[in-house]
XYZ file of C-alpha atoms in Angstrom:
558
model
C 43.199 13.579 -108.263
C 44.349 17.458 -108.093
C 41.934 19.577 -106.715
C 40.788 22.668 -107.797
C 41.330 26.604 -106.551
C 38.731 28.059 -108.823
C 36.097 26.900 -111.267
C 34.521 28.376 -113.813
C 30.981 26.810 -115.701
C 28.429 27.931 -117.458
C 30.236 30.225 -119.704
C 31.267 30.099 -123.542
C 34.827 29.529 -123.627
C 36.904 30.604 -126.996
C 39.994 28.243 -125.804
C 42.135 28.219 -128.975
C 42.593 25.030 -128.497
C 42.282 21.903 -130.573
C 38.925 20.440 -131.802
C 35.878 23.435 -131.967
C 38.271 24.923 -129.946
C 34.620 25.702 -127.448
C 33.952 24.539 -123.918
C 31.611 25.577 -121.057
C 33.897 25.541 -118.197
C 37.535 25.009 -116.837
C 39.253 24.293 -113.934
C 41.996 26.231 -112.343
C 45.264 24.678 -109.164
C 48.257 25.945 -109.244
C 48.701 28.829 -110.912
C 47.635 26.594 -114.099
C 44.645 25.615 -116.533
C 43.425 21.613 -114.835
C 41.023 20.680 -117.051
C 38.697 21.882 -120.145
C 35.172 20.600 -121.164
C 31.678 20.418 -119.856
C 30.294 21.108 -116.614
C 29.492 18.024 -115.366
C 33.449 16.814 -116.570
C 34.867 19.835 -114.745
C 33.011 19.698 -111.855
C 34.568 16.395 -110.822
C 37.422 18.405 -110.233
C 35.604 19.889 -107.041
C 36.681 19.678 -103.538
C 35.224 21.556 -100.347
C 37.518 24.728 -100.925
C 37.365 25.682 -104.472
C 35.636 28.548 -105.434
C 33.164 27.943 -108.393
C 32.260 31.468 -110.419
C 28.842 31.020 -112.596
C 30.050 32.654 -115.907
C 25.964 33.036 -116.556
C 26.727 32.000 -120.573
C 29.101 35.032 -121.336
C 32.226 34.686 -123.058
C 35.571 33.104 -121.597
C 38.880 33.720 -123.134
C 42.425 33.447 -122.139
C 43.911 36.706 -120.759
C 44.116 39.281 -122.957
C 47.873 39.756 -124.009
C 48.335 43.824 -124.549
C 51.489 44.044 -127.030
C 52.331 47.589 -127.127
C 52.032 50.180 -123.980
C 54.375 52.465 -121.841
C 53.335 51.185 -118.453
C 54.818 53.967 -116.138
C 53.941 56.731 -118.422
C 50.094 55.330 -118.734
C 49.679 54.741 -114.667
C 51.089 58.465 -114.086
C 48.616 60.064 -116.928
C 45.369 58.531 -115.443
C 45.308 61.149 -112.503
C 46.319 64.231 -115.577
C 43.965 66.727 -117.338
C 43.390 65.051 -120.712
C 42.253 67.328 -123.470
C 41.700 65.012 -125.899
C 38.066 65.953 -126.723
C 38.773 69.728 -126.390
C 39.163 71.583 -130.155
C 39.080 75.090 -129.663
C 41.035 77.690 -126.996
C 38.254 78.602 -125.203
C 37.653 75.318 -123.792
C 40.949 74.278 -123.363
C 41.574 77.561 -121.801
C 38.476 77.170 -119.592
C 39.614 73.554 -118.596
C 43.376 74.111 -118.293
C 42.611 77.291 -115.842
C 40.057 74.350 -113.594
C 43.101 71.966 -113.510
C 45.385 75.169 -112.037
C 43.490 75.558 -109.199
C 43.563 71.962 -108.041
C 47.468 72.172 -108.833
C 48.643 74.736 -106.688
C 52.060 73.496 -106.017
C 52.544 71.395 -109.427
C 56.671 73.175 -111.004
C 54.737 73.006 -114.150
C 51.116 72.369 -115.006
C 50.942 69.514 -117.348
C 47.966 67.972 -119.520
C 47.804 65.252 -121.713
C 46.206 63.648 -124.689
C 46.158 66.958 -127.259
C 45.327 66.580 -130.965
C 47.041 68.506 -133.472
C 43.531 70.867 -133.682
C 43.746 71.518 -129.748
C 43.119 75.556 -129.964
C 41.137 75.047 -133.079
C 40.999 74.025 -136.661
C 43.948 75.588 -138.690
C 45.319 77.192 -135.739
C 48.950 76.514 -135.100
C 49.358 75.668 -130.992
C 52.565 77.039 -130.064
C 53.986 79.227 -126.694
C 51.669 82.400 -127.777
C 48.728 80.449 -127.901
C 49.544 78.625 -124.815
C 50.357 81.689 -123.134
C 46.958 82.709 -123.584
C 45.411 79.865 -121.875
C 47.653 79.958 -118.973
C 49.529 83.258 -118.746
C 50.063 82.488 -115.041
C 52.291 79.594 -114.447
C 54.291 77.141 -116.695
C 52.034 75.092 -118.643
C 52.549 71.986 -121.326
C 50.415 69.619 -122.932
C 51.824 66.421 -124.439
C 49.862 64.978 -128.092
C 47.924 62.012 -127.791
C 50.600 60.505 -130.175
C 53.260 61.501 -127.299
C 55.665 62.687 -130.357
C 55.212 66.295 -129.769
C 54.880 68.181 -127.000
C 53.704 71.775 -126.993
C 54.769 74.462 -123.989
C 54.121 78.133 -123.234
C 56.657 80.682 -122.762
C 57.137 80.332 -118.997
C 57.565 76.126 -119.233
C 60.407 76.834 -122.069
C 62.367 79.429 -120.022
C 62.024 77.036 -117.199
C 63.567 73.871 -119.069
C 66.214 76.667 -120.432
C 65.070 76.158 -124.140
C 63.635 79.172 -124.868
C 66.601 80.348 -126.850
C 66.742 76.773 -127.940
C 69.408 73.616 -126.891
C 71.326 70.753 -128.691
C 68.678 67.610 -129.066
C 69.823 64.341 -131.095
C 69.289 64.030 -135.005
C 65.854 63.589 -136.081
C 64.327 65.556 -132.789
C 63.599 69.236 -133.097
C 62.741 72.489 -131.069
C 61.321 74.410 -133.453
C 62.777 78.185 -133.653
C 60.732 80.887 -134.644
C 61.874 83.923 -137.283
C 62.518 85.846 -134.059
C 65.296 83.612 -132.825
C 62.999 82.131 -129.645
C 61.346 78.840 -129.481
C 58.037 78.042 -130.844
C 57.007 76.012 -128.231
C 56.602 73.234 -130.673
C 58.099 70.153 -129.645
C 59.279 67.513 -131.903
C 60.023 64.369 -130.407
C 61.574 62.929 -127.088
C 64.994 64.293 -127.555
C 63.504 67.866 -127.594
C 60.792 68.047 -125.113
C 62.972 65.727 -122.562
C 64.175 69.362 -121.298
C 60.411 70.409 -120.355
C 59.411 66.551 -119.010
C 62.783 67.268 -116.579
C 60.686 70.088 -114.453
C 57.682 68.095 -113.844
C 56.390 67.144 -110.483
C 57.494 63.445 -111.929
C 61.008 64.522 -113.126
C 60.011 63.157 -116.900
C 61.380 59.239 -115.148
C 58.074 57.954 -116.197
C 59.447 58.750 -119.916
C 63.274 58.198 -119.281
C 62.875 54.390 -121.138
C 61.701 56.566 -123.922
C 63.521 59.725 -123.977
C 66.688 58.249 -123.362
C 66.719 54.585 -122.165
C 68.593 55.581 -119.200
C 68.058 55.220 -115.494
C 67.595 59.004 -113.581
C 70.892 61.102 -113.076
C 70.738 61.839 -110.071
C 69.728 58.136 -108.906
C 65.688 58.535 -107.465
C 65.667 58.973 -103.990
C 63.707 56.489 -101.804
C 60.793 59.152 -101.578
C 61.101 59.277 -105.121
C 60.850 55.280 -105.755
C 58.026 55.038 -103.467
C 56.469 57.216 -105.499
C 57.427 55.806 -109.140
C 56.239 52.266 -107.372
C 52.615 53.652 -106.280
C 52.500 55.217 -110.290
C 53.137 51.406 -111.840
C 50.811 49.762 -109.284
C 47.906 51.924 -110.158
C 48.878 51.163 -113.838
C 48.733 47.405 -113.153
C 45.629 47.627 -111.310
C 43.819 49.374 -114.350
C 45.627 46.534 -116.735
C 44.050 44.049 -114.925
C 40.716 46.128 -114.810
C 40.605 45.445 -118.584
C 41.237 41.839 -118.764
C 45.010 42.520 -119.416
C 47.231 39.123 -117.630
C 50.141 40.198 -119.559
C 51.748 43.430 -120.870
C 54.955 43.981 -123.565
C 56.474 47.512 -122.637
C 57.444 49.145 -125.384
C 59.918 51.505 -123.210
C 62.745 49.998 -120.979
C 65.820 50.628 -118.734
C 67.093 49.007 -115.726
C 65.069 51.342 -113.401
C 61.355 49.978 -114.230
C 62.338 46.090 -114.440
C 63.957 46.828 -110.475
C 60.760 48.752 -109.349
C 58.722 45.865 -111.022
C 60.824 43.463 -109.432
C 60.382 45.045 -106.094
C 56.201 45.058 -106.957
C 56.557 41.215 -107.588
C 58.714 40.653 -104.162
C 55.744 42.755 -102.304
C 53.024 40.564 -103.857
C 51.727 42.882 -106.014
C 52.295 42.446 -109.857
C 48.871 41.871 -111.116
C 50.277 41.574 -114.413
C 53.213 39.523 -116.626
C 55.421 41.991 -118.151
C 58.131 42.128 -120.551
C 60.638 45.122 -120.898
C 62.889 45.851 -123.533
C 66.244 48.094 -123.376
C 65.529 51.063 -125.569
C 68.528 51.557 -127.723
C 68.478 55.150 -129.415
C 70.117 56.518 -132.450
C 72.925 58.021 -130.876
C 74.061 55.403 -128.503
C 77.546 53.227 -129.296
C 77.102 49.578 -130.638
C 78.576 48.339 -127.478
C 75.216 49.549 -125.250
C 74.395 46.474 -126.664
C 75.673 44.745 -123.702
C 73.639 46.360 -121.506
C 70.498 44.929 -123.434
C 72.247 41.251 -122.593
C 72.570 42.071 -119.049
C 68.798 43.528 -118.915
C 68.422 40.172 -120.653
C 70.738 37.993 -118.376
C 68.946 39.656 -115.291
C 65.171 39.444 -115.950
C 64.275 36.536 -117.288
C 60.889 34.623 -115.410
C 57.580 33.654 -116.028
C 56.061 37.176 -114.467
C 58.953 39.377 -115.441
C 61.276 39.385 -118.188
C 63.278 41.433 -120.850
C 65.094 40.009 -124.029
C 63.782 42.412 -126.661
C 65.412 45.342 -128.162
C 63.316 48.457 -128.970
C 64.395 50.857 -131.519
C 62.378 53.968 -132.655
C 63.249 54.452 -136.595
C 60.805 57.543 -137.160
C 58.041 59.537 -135.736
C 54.678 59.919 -136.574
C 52.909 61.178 -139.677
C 50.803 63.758 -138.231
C 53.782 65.559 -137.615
C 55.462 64.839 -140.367
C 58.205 63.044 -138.520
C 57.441 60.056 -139.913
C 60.097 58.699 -142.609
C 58.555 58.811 -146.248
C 59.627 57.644 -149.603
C 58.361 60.211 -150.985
C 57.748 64.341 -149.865
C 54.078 64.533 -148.089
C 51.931 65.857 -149.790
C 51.288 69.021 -147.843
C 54.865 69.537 -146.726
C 56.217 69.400 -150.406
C 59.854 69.940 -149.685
C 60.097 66.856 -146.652
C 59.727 63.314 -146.110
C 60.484 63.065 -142.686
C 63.905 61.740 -141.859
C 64.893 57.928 -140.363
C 65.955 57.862 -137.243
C 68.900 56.016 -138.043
C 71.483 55.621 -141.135
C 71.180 52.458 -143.435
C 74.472 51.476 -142.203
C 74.001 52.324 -138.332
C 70.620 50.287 -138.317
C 71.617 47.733 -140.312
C 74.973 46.777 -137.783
C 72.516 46.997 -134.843
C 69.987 44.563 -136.714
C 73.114 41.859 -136.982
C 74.636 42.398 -133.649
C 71.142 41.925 -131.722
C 70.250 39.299 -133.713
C 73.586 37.525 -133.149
C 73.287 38.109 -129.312
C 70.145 36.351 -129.726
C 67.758 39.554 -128.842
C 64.351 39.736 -130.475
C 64.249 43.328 -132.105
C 61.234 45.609 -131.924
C 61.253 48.526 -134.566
C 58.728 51.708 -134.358
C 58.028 52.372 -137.726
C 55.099 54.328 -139.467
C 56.048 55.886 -142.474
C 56.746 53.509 -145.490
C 60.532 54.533 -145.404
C 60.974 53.640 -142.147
C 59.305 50.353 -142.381
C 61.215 49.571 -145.893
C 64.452 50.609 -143.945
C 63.244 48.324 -140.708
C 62.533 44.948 -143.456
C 66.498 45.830 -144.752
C 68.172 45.697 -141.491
C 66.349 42.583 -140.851
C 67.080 41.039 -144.568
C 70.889 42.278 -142.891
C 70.711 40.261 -140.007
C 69.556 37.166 -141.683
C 72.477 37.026 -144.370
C 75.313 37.616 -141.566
C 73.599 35.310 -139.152
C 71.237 32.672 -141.122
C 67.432 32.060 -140.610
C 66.453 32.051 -137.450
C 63.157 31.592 -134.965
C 63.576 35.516 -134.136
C 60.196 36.627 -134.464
C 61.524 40.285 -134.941
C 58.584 42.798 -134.842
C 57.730 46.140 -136.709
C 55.302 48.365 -134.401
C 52.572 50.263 -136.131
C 53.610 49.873 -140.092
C 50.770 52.376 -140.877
C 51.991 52.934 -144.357
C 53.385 50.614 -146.335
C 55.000 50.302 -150.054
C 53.302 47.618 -152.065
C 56.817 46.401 -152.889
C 56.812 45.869 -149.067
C 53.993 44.133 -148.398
C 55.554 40.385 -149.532
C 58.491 40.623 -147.481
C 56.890 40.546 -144.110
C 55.994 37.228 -144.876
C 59.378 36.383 -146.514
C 61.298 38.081 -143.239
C 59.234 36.235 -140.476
C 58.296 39.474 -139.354
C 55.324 39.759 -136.509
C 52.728 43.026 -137.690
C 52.011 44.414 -134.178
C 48.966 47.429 -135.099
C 46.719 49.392 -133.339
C 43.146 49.146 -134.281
C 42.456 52.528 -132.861
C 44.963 54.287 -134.321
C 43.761 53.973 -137.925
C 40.933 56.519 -138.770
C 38.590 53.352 -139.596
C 38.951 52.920 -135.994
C 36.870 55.929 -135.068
C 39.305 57.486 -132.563
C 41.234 59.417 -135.189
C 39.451 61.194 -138.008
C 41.039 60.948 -141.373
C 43.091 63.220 -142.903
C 41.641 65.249 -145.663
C 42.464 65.349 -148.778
C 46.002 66.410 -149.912
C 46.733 66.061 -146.445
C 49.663 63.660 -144.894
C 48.789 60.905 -147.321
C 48.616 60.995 -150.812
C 45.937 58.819 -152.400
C 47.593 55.826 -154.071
C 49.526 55.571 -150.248
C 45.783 54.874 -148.355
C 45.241 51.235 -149.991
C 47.725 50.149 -147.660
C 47.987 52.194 -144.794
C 46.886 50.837 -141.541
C 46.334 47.421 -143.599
C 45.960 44.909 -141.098
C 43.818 42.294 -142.849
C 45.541 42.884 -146.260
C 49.139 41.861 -143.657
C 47.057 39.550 -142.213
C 45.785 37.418 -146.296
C 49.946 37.300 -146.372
C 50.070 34.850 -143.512
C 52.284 37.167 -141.394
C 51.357 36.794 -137.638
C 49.420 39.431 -136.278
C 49.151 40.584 -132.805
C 46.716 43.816 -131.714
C 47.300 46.500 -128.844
C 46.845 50.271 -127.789
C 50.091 51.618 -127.267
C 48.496 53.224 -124.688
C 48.427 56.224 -123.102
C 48.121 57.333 -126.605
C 44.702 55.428 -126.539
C 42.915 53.624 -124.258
C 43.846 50.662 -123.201
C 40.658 49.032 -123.108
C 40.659 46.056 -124.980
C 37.213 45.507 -126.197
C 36.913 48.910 -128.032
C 40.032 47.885 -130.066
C 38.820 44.867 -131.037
C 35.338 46.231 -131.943
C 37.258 48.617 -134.330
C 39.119 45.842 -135.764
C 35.429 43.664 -136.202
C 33.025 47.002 -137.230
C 35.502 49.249 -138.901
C 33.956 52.637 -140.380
C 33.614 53.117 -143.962
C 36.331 55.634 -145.127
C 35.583 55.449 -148.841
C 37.315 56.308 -151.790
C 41.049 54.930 -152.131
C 40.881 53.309 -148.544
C 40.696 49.969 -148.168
C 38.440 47.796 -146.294
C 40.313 46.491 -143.279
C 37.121 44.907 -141.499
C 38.802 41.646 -139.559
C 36.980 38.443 -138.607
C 36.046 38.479 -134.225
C 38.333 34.983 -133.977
C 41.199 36.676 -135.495
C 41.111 39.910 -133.624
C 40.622 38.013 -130.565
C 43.706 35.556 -131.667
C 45.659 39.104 -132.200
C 45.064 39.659 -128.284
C 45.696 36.218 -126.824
C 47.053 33.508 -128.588
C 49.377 35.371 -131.561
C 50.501 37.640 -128.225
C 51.890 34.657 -127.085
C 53.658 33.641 -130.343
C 54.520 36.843 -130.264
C 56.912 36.563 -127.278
C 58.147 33.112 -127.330
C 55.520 31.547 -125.132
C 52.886 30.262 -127.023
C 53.601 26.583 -124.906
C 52.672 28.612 -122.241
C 49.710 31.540 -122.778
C 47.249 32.609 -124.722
C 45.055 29.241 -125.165
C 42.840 28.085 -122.777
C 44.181 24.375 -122.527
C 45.067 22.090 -119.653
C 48.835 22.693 -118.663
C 48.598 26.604 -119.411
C 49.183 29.426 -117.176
C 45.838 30.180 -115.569
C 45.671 33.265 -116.935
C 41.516 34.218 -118.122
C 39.022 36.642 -118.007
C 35.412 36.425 -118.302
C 33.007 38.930 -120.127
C 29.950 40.647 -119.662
C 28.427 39.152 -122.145
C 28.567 36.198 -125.710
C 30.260 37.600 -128.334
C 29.134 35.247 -130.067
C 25.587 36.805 -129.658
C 26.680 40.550 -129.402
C 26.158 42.501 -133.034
C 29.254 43.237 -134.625
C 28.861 46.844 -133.930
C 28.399 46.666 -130.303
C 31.287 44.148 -129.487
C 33.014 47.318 -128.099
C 30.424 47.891 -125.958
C 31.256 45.079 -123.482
C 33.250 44.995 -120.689
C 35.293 42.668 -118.239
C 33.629 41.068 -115.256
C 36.870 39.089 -113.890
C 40.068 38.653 -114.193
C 42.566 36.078 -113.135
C 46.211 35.784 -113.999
C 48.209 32.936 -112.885
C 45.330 31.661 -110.769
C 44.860 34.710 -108.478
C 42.242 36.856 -109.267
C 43.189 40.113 -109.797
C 39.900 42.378 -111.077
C 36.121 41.240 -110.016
C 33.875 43.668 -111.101
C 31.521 41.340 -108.899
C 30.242 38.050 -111.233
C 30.748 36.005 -107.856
């Protein structure tokens, strides 16, 4: 009889299994789940050497699969100034002018995490306001929503934008009446110029930005450094119960650094990576998403998606509408790509056999996303593609059937919706008009379709935490008026984060259930959902971790 590495008893186990889909304890060898049941069943698995944890009656699920983050980009922002709970100038000015001091040698001081009311309620932020917080020294603060980006006048004439520079269709750097640049931002294509002077060089973006590996090449000082950035991102993945991660940025560069991590021992985490193919790249880049493809492809580290971004967000009012906002009369955003453009990329990566992951907020964008897949089906026939659309946060009733009918996978952010508490919501007459908020950020009204729903972050823009996200999804708060209620049941949102997350990516024979056979891939809780008010689920927190056997975060349960 195998014996076993690690076993776990006395907890409440959520295995998504067959039956009541309950246990009280499992057995781990190999890198893989040995047995399921009771105590006393488990325990025969026992031999001098295994290691048995006491769960103490808290909750047991499989690892928590996080479907949406920017890995480099999050590990480099959790040693940056984050303003996101400063609202007025005097703070930020106060905290931004702190920061300086500890920075003395930074090319440009840069924060994180702004909302769109960072110097105040109804105060525009652009260079003059910036200026006045830091007159000193270059300065820049990226949104929370990392669509916009905001510099002062010495950060602009330092990227050489302050007169303005060529950035691809549907990005902008927005000119003032006096020929000179805001310092407003719009999108990667635009503020790529300021992310360039950084102490990181923007490469912690470059999947995003442009999907390309750094020109010049990184030096070794510079890898070394990029490496010690993703490792302290994996080690805070694995902090919240995260075993596996789907990047929603890509190029050859991060899939070799991660590959070097997993030769060193040190990937703490599965990850996919996708190649980021952006609106002004030739058909033929393609290729390169093949090789990406061709090259990556194990249990720990693998590629075989295509990301797309097809608008920006609504708060800026990049996302793609149907219809003009309601505050910006004469706009409705603008797609990131033509019908036509989208449409041939849809067929050709769906031919090649690439899963396709499409940003898309505004209900444009996701109506244009749902055609280009409705393209790729009549050239190529029905297949098992599981094609995703990221963040659908509004949606045209028209709309709402064809997810189903597509085979599309609804990947949403709990915390991004204002019923998730992070966000307030707009006001009235603002970004949304009223018959729009029945079905924005609907992810139980997707979820009554049958369409398979996974959950994540997209973190940095929140936190990656996974227990806050899922306590928004569980205890929504009560928007009134023409919003709906989105309130999810705790098995589903926890499905979202484990089991569908393996649907999700093709390895549901694999992941996400906590059955004999599976990866060993688990974390334990600080306490029984099952006994934990609805309210107050986001209150708890993860006491281990263990991904493919090893454990990788012990907050100290044995």
């Amino acid at each position: 009889m195998t014996v076993a590495d690690i076993i776990i008893e006395n907890g409440k186990l959520i295995t998504f299994g067959g039956g009541t889909g309950r246990a009280e304890a499992i057995a781990l060898a190999g890198g893989h789940i040995l047995a399921v049941g009771t105590n006393a069943a488990v325990r025969e698995t026992k031999g001098p050497d295994t290691r048995v944890i006491d769960a103490q009656g808290n909750t047991v699920l499989p690892g928590f699969i996080e479907s949406h983050i920017h890995l480099f980009s999050g590990g480099l922002e959790l040693a940056m100034l984050d303003l996101s709970s400063s609202h007025d100038a005097e703070t930020v000015a106060s905290r931004v002018r702190e920061y300086s001091a500890q920075q003395p040698d930074a090319p440009v001081l840069y924060a994180i995490g702004a909302h769109y009311d960072l110097l105040g309620a109804g105060r525009p932020i652009d260079r003059h306001g910036l200026d006045r917080v830091m007159p000193d020294r270059p300065f820049a603060v990226m949104a929370a929503d990392h669509h916009t980006l905001w510099a002062n006048t010495s950060a602009l004439e330092l990227a050489g934008i302050l007169h303005g520079a060529t950035v691809p269709e549907g990005n902008e750097i927005v000119m003032g009446a006096d020929g000179l640049a805001t310092g407003e931002l719009l999108e990667s294509g635009a503020y790529e110029y300021v992310l360039a002077t950084t102490a990181s060089g923007g490469r912690d973006l470059l999947g995003m930005t442009t999907g390309n590996d750094p020109v010049p090449p990184a030096t070794p000082e510079q890898r070394a450094a990029d490496k010690a950035i993703l490792r302290a991102g994996l080690r805070h993945l694995a902090k919240t119960g995260v075993t596996t991660f789907h990047n929603m940025d890509g190029n050859f560069y991060q899939l070799e650094l991660l590959s070097e991590i997993e030769a060193e021992g040190d990937l703490l985490c599965r990850g996919q990576v996708p190649f980021h193919f952006k609106n002004y790249d030739p058909i033929d880049r393609l290729d390169e998403a093949a090789e990406m493809q061709r090259r990556y492809n194990s249990d720990w580290l693998w590629s075989g998606r295509l990301k797309l971004f097809h608008d920006g967000v609504v708060e800026s009012g990049t996302a793609a509408m149907l219809r003009p906002y309601p505050n910006w009369p004469d706009s409705t955003g603008a797609p990131l790509f033509t019908p036509e453009q989208f449409n041939e990329i849809c067929v050709r990566a769906d031919e090649m056999g690439l899963q396709i992951s499409v940003h898309a907020i505004g209900d444009a964008a996701v109506r244009g996303t749902l055609d280009g897949y409705a393209a790729a089906r009549a050239a190529n026939g029905a297949r098992d593609s599981r094609h995703r659309i990221e963040h659908i946060e509004v949606l045209h009733p028209d709309d709402l059937p064809r997810l189903r009918e597509l085979d599309v996978v609804a990947s949403m952010q709990p915390l991004h919706a204002p019923w998730g508490g992070l966000f307030a919501p707009s006001d009235e007459g603002q970004i949304l008009h009223e018959d729009q908020k029945p079905l924005a950020y609907a992810c139980q009204t997707i979820r009554e379709t049958g369409v398979p729903m996974i959950f994540s972050s997209d973190w940095p823009v929140v936190p990656v935490e996974v227990l806050p996200s899922i306590g928004a999804a569980v205890a929504p708060k009560h928007l009134g008026g023409n919003w709906t209620d989105q309130r999810q049941n705790l098995r589903d949102a926890l499905e979202s984060y484990t089991a569908m997350g393996a649907y999700a990516e093709f390895n549901e024979s694999k992941k996400g259930r906590l059955v004999p056979g599976m990866f060993a891939d688990l974390v334990i809780l600080s306490d029984d959902l099952d006994n934990v008010a609805l309210k107050d689920v986001g209150k708890a927190s993860v006491q281990l971790t263990i991904c493919g056997g090893r454990v990788t975060y012990d907050a100290g349960v044995a």
